[in-house]
XYZ file of C-alpha atoms in Angstrom:
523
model
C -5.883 214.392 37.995
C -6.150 217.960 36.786
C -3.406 219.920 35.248
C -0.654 222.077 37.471
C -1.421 224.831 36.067
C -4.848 224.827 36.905
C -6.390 227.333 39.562
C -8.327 224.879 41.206
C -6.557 223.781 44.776
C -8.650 221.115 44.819
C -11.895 219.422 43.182
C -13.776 216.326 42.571
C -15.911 215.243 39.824
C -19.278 212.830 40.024
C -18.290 211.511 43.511
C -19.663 207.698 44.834
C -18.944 206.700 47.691
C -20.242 203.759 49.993
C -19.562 202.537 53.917
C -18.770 198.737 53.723
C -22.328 197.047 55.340
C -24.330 200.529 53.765
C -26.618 199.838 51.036
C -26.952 203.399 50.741
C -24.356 205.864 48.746
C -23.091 208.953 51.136
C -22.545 210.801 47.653
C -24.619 210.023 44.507
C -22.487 211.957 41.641
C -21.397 215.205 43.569
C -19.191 217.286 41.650
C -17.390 220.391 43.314
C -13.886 222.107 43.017
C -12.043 224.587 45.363
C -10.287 227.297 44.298
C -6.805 227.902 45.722
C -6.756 230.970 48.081
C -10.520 230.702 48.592
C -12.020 230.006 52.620
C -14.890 227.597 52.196
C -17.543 226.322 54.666
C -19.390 223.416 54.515
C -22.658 223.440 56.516
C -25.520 220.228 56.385
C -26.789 218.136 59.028
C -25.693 215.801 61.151
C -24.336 212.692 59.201
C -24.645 214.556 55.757
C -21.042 213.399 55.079
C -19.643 216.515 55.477
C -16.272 214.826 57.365
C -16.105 212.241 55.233
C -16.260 214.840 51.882
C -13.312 216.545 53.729
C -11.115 213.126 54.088
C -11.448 212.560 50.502
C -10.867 215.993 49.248
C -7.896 215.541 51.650
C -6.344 212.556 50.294
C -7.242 210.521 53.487
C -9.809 208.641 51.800
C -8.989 206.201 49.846
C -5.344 206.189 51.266
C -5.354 205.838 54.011
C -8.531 204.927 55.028
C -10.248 202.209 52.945
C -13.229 203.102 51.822
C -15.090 202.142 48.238
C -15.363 205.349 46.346
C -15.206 206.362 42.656
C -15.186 209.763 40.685
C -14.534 210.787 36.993
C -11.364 213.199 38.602
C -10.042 214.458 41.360
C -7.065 216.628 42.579
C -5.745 216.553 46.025
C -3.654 218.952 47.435
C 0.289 217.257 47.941
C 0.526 218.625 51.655
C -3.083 218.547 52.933
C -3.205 219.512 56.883
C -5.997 218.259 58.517
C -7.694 218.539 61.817
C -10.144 215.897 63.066
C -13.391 216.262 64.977
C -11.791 213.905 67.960
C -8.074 214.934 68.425
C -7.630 211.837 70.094
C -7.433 210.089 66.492
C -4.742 212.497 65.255
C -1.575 211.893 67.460
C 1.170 209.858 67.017
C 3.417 210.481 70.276
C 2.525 210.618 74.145
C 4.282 214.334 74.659
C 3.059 217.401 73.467
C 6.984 218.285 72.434
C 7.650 215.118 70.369
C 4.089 215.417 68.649
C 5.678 218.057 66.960
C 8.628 217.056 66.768
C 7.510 213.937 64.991
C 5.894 216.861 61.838
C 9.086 218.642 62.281
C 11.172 215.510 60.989
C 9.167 214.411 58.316
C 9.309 217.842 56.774
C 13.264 217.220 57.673
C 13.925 220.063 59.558
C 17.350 220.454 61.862
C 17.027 218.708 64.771
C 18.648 221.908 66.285
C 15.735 224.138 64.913
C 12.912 222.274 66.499
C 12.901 223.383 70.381
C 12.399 227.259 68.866
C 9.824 225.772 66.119
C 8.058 223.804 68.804
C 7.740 226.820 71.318
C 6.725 228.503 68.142
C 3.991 226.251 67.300
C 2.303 225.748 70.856
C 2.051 229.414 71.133
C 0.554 230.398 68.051
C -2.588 228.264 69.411
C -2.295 229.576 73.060
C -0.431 226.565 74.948
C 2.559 226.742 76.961
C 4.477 224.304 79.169
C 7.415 223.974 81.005
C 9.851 223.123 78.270
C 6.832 222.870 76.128
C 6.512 219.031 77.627
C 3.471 217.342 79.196
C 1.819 214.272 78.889
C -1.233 214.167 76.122
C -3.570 212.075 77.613
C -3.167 214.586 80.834
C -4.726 217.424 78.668
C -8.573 218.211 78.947
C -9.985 217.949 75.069
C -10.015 221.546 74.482
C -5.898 221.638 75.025
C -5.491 218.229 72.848
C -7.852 219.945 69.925
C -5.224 223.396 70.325
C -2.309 220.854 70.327
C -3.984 219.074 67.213
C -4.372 222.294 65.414
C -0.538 223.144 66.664
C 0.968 219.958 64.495
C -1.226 220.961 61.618
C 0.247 224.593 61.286
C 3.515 222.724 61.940
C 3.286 220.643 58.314
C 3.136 224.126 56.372
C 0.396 222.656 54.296
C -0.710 224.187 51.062
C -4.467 223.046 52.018
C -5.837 223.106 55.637
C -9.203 220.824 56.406
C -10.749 221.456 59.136
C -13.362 219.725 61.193
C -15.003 221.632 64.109
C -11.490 222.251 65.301
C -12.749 224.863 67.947
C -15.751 222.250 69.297
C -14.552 221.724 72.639
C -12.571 225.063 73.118
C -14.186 227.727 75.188
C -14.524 231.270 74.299
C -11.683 232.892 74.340
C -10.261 229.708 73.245
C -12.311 229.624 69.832
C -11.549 233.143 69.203
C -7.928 232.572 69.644
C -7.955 229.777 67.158
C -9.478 231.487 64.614
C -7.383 234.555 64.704
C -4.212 232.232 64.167
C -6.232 230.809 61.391
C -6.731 234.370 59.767
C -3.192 235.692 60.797
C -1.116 233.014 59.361
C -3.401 231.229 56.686
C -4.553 234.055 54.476
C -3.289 233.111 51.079
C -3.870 229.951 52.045
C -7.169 227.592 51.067
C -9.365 226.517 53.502
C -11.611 224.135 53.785
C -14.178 224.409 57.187
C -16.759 222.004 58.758
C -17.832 223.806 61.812
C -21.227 224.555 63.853
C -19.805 227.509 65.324
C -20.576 229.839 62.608
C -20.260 232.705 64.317
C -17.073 233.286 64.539
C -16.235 232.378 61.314
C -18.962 234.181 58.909
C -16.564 237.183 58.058
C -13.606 234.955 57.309
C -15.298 232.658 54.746
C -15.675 233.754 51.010
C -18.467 230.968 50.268
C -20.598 228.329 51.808
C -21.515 224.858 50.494
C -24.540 223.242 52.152
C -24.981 219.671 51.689
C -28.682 217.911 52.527
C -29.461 214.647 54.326
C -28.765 213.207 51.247
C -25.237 214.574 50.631
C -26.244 216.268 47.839
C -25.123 220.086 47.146
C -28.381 222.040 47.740
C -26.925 225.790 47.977
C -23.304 227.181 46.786
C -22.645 230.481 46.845
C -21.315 233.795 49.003
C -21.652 233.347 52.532
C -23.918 236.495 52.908
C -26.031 235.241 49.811
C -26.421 232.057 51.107
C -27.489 232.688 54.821
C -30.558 235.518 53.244
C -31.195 233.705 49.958
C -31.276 230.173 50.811
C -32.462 230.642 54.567
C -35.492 228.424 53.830
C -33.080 225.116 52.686
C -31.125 226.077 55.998
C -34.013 225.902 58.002
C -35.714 222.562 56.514
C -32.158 220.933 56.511
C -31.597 222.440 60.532
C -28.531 223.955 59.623
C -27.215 226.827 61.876
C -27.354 230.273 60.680
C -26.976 233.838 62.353
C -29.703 234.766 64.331
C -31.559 231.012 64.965
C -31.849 231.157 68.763
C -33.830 234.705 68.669
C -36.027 232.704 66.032
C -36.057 229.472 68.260
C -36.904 232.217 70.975
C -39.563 233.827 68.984
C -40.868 230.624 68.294
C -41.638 229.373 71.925
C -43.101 232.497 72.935
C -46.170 232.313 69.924
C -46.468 228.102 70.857
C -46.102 228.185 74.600
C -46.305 231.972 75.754
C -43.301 233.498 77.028
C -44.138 232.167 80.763
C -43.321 228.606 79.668
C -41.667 228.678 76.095
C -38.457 226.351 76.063
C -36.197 228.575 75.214
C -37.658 231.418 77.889
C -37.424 228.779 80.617
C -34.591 230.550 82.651
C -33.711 234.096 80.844
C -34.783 235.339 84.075
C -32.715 233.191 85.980
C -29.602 232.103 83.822
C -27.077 234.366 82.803
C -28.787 237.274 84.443
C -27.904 235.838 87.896
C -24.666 235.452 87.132
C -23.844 238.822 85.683
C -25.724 240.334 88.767
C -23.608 237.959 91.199
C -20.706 239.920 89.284
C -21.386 242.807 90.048
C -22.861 242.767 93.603
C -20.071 240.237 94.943
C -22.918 237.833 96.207
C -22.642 234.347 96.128
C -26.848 233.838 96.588
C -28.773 233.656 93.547
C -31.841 235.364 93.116
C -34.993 234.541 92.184
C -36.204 231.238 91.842
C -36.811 228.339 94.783
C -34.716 224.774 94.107
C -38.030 223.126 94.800
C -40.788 225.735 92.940
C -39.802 224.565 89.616
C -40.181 220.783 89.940
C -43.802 219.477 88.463
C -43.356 215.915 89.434
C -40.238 214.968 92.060
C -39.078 211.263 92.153
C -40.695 209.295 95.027
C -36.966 208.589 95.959
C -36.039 211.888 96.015
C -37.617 213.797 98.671
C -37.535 217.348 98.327
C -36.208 218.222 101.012
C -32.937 216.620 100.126
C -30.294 217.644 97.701
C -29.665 215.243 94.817
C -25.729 216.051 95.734
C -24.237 217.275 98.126
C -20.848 218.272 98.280
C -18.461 219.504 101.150
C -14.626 219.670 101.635
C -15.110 217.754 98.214
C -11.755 216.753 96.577
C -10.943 214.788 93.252
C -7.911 213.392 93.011
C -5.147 212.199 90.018
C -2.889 210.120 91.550
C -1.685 212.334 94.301
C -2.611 215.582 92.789
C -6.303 217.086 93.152
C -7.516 218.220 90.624
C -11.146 219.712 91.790
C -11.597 220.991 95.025
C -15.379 222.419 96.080
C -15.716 223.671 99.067
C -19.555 223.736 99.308
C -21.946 222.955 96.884
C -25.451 221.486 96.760
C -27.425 220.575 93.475
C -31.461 219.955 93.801
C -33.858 218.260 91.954
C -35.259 220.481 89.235
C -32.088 221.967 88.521
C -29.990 222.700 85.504
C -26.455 223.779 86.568
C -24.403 224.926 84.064
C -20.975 224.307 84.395
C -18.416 227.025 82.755
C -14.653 227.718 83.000
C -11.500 227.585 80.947
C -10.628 224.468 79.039
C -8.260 222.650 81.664
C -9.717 224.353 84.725
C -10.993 221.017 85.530
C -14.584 220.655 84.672
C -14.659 217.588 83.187
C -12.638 216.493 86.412
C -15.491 217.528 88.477
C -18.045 215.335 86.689
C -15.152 212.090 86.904
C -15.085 212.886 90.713
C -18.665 212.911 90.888
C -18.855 209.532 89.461
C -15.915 208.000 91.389
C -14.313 207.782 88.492
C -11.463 209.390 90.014
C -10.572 209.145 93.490
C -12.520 211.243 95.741
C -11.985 212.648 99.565
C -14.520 214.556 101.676
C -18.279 214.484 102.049
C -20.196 213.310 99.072
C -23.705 212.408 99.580
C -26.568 211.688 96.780
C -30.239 212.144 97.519
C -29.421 212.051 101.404
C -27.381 208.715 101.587
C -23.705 208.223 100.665
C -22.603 208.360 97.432
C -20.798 204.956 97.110
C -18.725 203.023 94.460
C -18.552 204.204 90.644
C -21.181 200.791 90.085
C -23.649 201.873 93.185
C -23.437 205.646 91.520
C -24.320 204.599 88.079
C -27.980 203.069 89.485
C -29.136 207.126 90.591
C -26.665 208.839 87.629
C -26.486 208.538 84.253
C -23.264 210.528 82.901
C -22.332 211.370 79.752
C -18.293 211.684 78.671
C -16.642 214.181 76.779
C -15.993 211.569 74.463
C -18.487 209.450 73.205
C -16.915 206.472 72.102
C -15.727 205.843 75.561
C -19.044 204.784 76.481
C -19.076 202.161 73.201
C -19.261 198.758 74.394
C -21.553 196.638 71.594
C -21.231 196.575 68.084
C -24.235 198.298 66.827
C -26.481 201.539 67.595
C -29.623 199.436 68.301
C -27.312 197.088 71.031
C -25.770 200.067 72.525
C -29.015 201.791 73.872
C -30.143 198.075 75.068
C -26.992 196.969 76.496
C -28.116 200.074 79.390
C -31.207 197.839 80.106
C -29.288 195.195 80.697
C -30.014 193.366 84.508
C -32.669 195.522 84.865
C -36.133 194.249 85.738
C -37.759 194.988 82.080
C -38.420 191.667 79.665
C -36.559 191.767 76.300
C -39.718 192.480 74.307
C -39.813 195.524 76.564
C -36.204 196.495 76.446
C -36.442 196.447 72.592
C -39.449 199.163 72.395
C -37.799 201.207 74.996
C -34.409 201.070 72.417
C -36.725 201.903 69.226
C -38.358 204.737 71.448
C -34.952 206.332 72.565
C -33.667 206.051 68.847
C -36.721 207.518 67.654
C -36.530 210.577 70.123
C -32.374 211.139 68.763
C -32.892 210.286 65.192
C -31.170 207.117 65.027
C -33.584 204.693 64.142
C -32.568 204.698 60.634
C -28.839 203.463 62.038
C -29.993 200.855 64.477
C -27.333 198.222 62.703
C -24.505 200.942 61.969
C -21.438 200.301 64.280
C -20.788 203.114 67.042
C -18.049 204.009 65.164
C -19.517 204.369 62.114
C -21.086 207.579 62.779
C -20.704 210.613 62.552
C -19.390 212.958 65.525
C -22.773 214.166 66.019
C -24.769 211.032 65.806
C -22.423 209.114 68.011
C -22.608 212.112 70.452
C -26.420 212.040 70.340
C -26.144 208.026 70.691
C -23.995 208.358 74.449
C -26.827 210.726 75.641
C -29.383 208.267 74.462
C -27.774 205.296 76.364
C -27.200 207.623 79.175
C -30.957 208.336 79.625
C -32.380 205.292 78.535
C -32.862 203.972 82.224
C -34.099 207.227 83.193
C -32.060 207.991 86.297
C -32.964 211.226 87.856
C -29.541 213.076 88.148
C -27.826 213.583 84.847
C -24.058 214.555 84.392
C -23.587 215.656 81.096
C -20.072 216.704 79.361
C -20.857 218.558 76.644
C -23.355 216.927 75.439
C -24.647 219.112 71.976
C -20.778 219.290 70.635
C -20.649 218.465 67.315
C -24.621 218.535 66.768
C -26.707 220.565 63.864
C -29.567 222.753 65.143
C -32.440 220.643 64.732
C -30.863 217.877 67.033
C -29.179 220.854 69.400
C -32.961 222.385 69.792
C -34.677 218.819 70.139
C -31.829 217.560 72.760
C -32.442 220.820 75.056
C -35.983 220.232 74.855
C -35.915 217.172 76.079
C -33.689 217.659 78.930
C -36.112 220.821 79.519
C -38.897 218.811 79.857
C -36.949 215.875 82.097
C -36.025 219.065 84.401
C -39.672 220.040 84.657
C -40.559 216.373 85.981
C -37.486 216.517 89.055
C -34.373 215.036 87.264
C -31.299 216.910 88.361
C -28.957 218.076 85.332
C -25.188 218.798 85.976
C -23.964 220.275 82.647
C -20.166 221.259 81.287
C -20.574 223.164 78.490
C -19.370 226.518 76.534
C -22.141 227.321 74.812
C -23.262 230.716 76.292
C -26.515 230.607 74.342
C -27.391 227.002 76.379
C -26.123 228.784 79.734
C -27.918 231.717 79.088
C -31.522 230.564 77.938
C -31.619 227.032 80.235
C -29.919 226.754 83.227
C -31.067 227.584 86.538
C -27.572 228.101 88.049
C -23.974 228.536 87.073
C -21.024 227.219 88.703
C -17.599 228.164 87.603
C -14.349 226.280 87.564
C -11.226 228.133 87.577
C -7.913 226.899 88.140
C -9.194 223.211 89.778
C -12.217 225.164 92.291
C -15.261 225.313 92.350
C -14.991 229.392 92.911
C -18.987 230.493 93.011
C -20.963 227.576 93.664
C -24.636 229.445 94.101
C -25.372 227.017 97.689
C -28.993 227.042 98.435
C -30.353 226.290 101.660
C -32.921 223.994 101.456
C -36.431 224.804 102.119
């Protein structure tokens, strides 16, 4: 350990460390230290070891999660708050009120103070409830990660770690994290992993980037690093300012502008929205649901919708949740699905499943859309969450275990695997366990078991959270390019870049509706 008087908030010195099964060290002799008051980012790849760095700089690893590491020194901070990537892993108590509660008493605070403290606490991240009580697992993932971030704030730490805390949180969401992060943290140190740099560019007073390896390849001011070392951020797929104009640029000299990737629906994408704005109209202009398909499924005939939706109701319990009054989705589409984090789009894409009770008319490629197991044959779906889909014990039997009962022989189901981890850059982690991974990599392995059986409507819940450009840019492409051919992609995302430069139509939740549902006749 390092002396108390020393400036350093925290540090680490010729850093090993291994994943029981790995042959492979995640750190080879890094060496790094953190001055206190100072707001760092850490930007690398996906599986770099970025989260795990932070869990050891935290004090989580080796305490309280096992893992074989060794260094020549290290200091920890004594009240490290952290935020995970998946706020799921970070409570403790089934109400939002007693998660806090449960900080408040182990920093042995008045059982009288709390209700005020807890109010406090919720607010300073944007929530509110009646009596500031409601179930967790009720929450939409964007409310759990401001709830996570809530009992963080609540420990008074001297350190605060945190990974992609604003991942799931939409706009205004993101920005009203971060602004409680500069209001009330600002002699604080921070430590950041996050993809959403934007935000967070002016508030950071140097970036770390770690390579593949998880190796420090540039250290330095954040405005240094992103002109100076642009080249390392661009070989390692890093984001930086300005990389969708470049990825832009970029399509147009390959592909010319009337069929670069990222060019694909400028016309047609957030342009149609903002003029549905501002004329009232509910028709969206431009483009046929049927003149952008190159190759339609022979069971989907193009005259029929892929899904169509009327008087459509989901349901929790007795409650519903999403209501749509009208709404048709065609093959060749990209819809884009926006809204506030618990206006209920991830309810929508449940519903659409069957995964939660459903009332009204519900039909898929002409027929009725039957059971949650009849559904899953025409739609692959993507959660929120990826390690709800996680159902074998390594990558490699994951993507198979989607073949399974299928008509293809096991030599075949094995090159289809290898070709699907190939395509999401997993090949190298075929034997890792799901859980294993990193946020990103088990993110990119749901959508690979999702589209391994190549089903021709997608639902996809966010499905680039969590991921570093070069796997962001090569995801989009290929759901570009499964567009082109007829497949039908239902999207929830808040990525306004993604919205903007891909879809084909928006539909916005607010408040459990499906308010502007662009419904196009068909043809």
């Amino acid at each position: 350990m390092s002396g108390e008087g020393d400036s350093q908030a925290v540090s680490v010195t010729n850093l090993r460390c291994k994943f029981p099964g790995e042959k492979a060290l995640v750190f080879q002799g890094l060496s790094l230290s953190v001055h206190q008051g100072e707001k760092v980012l850490l930007l690398g790849p996906s599986g770099s070891g970025k989260s795990t760095l932070l869990q050891i700089l935290s004090g989580l690893i080796p305490r309280s999660v096992e893992i074989p590491m060794k260094c020549d020194d290290i200091q920890v901070p004594a009240k490290a708050g952290v935020v995970f990537q998946d706020p799921d892993t970070q409570f403790c108590m089934s109400f939002t009120d007693e998660e806090i509660a449960f900080v408040l008493e182990n920093r042995n605070i008045p059982r009288e103070e709390m209700p005020a403290l807890i109010e406090y606490y919720l607010k300073q991240v944007g929530l509110s409830f009646e009596q500031n009580r409601v179930l967790i697992q009720s929450m939409s993932q964007g409310m759990k990660q401001r709830l996570a971030i809530a009992s963080m704030l609540a420990m008074d730490p001297e350190v605060l770690f945190l990974d992609e805390p604003t991942a799931l949180l939409d706009d205004e969401g993101t920005s009203q994290v971060w602004d409680t992060v500069r209001r009330i943290a600002s002699d604080k140190t921070i430590i950041i992993v996050e993809h959403k740099i934007n935000k967070i560019v002016d508030m950071v007073d140097r970036i770390i980037v770690l390579s593949s390896e998880g190796k420090i390849v540039a250290d330095g001011p954040a405005q240094q690093v992103f002109t100076e070392e642009r080249g390392k951020l661009k070989a390692y797929g890093v984001w930086y300012p300005g990389i969708w104009e470049e990825q832009e640029r970029l399509a147009k000299e390959e592909e010319g502008s009337a069929s670069g990737k990222l060019q694909v629906c400028v016309d047609h994408g957030i342009s149609s929205l903002e003029a549905q704005e501002s004329s009232g109209s509910s028709d969206t202009p431009g483009i046929s649901p049927i003149s952008q398909v190159s190759t339609l499924s022979p069971v989907s005939p193009a005259y029929l919708p892929a899904l169509d939706l009327q008087q459509f109701i989901g349901w929790r319990g007795k409650t519903p949740f999403i209501q749509v009054e009208q709404a048709k989705v065609w093959h060749g589409d990209w819809i884009g699905i926006v809204g506030a984090n618990g206006a209920g789009k991830s309810s929508l894409l449940l519903s659409l499943m069957n995964i939660l009770k459903t009332t009204g008319h519900y039909q898929v490629d002409g027929q009725p859309s039957g059971k949650t197991e009849q559904l899953a044959d025409r739609i692959a779906f993507v959660f929120q969450n990826p390690e709800f889909q996680f159902v074998t014990n390594t990558v490699a039997e994951e993507v198979e275990f989607s073949l399974l009962g299928g008509r293809l022989t096991t030599e075949e189901r094995l090159v289809r695997t290898d070709q699907m981890l190939n395509q999401f850059g997993l090949i190298d982690l075929s034997e890792r366990h799901p859980y294993q991974l990193s946020m990103g990599q088990k993110r990119r392995l749901s959508v690979a078991s999702a589209l391994v059986r190549e089903q021709r409507i997608l639902l996809l819940d966010e499905p680039t959270f969590g991921q570093d450009a070069r796997n962001t840019f090569a995801m989009l492409a290929q759901l570009e390019q499964l567009r082109r051919e007829g497949t039908a992609i239902v999207m929830v995302t808040h990525d306004r870049e993604i919205v903007k430069r891909y879809c084909t139509r928006i539909w916005t939740v607010d408040e459990g509706r499906l308010s502007n549902a662009t419904v196009v006749s068909s043809p």
